[in-house]
mmCIF file of C-alpha atoms in Angstrom:
data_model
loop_
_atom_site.group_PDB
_atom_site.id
_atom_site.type_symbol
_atom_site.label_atom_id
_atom_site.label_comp_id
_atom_site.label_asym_id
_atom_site.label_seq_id
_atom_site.Cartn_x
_atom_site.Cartn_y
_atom_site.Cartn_z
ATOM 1 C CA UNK A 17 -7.724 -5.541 -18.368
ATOM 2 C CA UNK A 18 -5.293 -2.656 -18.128
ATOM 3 C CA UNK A 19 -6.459 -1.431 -15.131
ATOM 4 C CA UNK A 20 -7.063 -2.743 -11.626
ATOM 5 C CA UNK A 21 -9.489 -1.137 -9.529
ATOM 6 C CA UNK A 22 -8.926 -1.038 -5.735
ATOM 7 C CA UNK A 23 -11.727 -0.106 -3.054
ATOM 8 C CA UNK A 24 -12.209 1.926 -0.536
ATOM 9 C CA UNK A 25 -13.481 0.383 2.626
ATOM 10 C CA UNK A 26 -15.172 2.920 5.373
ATOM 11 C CA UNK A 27 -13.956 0.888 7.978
ATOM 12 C CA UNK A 28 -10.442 -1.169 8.256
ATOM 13 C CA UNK A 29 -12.105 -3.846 9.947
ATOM 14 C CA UNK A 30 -13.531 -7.989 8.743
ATOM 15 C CA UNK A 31 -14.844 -8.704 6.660
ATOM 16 C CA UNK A 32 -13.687 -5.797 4.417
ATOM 17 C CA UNK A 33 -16.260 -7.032 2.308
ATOM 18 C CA UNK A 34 -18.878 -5.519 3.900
ATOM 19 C CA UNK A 35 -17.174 -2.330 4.135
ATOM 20 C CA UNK A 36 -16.650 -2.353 0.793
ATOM 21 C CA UNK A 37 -18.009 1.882 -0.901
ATOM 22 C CA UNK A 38 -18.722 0.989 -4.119
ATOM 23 C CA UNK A 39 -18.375 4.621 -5.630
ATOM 24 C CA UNK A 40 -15.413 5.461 -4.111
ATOM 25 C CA UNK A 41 -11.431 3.527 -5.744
ATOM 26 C CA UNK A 42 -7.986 3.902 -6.518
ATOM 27 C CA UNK A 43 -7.244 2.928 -10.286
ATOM 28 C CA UNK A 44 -3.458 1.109 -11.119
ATOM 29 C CA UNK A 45 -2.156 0.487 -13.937
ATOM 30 C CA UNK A 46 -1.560 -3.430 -14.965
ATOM 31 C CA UNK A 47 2.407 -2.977 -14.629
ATOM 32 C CA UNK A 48 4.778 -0.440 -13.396
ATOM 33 C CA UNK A 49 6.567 -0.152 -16.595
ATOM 34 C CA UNK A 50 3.569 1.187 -18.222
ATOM 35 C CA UNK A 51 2.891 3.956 -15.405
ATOM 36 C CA UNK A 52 6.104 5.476 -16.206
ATOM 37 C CA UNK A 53 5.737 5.433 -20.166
ATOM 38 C CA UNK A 54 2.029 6.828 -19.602
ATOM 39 C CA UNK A 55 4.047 9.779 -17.007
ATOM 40 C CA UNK A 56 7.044 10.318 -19.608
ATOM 41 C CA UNK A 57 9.407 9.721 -17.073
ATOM 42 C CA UNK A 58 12.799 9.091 -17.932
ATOM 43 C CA UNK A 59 13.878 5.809 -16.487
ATOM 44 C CA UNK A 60 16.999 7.535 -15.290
ATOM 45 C CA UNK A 61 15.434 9.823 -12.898
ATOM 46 C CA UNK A 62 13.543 6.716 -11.702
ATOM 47 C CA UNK A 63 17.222 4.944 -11.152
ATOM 48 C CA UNK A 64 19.284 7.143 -10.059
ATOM 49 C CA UNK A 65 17.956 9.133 -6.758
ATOM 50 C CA UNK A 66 16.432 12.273 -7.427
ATOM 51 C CA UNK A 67 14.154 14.798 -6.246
ATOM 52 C CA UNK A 68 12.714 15.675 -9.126
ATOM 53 C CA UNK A 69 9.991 12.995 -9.145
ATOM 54 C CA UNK A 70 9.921 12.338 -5.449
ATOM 55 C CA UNK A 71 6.191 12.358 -5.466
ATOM 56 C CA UNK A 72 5.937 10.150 -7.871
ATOM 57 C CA UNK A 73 8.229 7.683 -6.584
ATOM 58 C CA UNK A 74 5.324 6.781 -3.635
ATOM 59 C CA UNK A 75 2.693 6.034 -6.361
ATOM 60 C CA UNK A 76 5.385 3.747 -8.591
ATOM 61 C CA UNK A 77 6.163 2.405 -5.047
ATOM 62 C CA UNK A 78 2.515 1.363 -4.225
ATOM 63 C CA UNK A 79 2.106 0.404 -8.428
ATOM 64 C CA UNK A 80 4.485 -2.335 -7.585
ATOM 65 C CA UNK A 81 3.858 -3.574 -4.499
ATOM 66 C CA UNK A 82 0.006 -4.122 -5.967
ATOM 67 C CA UNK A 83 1.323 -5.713 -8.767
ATOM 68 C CA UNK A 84 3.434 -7.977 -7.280
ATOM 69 C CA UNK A 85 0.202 -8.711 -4.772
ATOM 70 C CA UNK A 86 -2.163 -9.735 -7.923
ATOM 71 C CA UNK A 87 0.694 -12.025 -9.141
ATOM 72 C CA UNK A 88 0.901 -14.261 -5.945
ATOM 73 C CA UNK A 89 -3.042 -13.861 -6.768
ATOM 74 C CA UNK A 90 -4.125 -12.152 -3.549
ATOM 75 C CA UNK A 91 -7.569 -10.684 -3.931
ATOM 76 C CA UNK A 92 -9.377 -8.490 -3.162
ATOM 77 C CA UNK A 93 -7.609 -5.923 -2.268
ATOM 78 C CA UNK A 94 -8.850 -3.048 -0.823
ATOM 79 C CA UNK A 95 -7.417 0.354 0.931
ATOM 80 C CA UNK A 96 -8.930 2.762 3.593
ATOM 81 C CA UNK A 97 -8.874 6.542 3.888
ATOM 82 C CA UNK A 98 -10.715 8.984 5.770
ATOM 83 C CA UNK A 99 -12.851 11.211 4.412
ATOM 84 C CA UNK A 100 -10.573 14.495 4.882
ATOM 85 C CA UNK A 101 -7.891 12.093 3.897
ATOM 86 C CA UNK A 102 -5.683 13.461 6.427
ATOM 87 C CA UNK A 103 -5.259 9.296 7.145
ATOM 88 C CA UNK A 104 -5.007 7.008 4.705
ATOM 89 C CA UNK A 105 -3.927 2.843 4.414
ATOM 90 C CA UNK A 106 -2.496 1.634 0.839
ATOM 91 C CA UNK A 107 -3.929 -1.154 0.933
ATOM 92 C CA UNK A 108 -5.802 -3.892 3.332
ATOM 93 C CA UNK A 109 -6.361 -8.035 2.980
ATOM 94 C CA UNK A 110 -7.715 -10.290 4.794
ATOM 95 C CA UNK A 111 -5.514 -13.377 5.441
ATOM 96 C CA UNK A 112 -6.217 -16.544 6.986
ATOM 97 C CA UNK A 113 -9.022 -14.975 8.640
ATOM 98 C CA UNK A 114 -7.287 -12.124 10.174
ATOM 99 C CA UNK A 115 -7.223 -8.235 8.923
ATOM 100 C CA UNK A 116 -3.555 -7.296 7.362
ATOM 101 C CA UNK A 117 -2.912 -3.803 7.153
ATOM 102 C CA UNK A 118 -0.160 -3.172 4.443
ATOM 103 C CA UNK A 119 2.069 0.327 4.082
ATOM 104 C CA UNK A 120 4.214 1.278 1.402
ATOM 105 C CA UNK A 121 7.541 3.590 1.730
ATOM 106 C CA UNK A 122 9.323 4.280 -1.246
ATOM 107 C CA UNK A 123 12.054 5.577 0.970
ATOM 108 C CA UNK A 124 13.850 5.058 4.098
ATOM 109 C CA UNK A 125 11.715 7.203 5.697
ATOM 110 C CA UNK A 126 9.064 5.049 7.484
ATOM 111 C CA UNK A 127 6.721 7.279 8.962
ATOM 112 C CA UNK A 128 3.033 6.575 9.046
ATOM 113 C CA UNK A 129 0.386 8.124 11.583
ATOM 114 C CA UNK A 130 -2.426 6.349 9.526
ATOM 115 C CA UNK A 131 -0.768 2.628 10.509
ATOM 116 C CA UNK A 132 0.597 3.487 14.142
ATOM 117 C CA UNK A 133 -3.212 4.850 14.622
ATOM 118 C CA UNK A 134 -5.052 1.684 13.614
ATOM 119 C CA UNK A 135 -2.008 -0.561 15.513
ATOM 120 C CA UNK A 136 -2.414 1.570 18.687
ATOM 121 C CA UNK A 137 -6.697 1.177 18.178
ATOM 122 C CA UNK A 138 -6.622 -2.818 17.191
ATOM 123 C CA UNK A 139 -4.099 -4.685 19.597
ATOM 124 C CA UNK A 140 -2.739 -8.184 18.813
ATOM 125 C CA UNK A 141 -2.873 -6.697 15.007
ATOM 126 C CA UNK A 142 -0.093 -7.282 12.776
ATOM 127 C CA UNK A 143 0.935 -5.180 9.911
ATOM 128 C CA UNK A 144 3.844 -5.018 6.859
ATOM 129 C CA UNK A 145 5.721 -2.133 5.740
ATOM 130 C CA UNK A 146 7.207 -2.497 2.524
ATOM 131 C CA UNK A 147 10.148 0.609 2.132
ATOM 132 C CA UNK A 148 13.633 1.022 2.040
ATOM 133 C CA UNK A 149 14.910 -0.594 5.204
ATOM 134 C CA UNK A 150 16.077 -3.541 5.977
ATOM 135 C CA UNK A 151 14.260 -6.283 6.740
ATOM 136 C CA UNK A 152 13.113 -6.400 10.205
ATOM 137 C CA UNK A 153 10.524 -7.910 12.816
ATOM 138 C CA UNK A 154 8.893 -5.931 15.219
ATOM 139 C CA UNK A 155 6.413 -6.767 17.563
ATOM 140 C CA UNK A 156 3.541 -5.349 15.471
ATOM 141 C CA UNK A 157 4.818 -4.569 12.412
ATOM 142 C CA UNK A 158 7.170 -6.390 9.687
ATOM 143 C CA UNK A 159 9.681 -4.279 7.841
ATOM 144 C CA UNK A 160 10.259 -6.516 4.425
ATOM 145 C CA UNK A 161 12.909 -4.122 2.055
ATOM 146 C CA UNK A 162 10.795 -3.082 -1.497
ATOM 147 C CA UNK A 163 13.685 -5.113 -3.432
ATOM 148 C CA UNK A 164 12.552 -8.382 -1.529
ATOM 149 C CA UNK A 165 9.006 -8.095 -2.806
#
């Protein structure tokens, strides 16, 4: 119960299920607190900006947004990578019957050839970015700012 276990699906398309490789996850801790006490990290260099753990601000970044996802009770979710990993989606849903590609940012820097690939393959799809920006509607994607989570 400490751990929640995310798939890999070989295919970002419905039913995920299906897609579902059974050998192949991403592990997350149950809370984001305990991630950084399991790192060491000094909370300081978590809250105040700083470079010294700016790779490990994308995997606290993701920790959360899961977390807050398994509060509101939305399961199961799943993420999708290719096998070089050269592209890779944090996580994937399905919701209301339709697939919802979801990106995490821990900064203001918004980038993401994995997302603008799928969006460019799958038209009428819809997707949310969780980052630093403000919130914001686009015709594809939703910009929703990490603090509003």
């Amino acid at each position: 119960g400490l751990l929640y276990k995310v798939p890999r699906v070989s295919r970002p398309a419905l039913p995920l299920s299906i897609y579902e490789e059974l050998n192949i996850f991403k592990l997350y801790t149950l809370d984001v607190g305990l991630l950084g006490a399991m790192a060491n990290t000094d909370s300081s260099q978590i809250l105040i900006k700083s470079d010294l753990i700016a790779d490990f601000n994308g995997g606290l970044a993701e920790q959360f947004i899961l977390q807050q996802m398994k509060s509101k009770q939305i399961d199961p979710i799943y993420y999708h990578s290719t096998d070089d990993s050269r592209l890779e989606l944090d996580f994937l849903i399905q919701s209301d019957g339709c697939l919802l590609p979801i990106e995490v940012k821990s900064g203001e820097s918004v980038r993401s050839n994995s997302l603008s690939v799928l969006l460019q393959k799958t038209p009428g799809l819809r997707a949310i970015r969780y980052s630093l920006r403000p919130y914001k509607e686009q015709n594809f994607l939703t910009n929703i700012p990490l603090y509003a989570v």
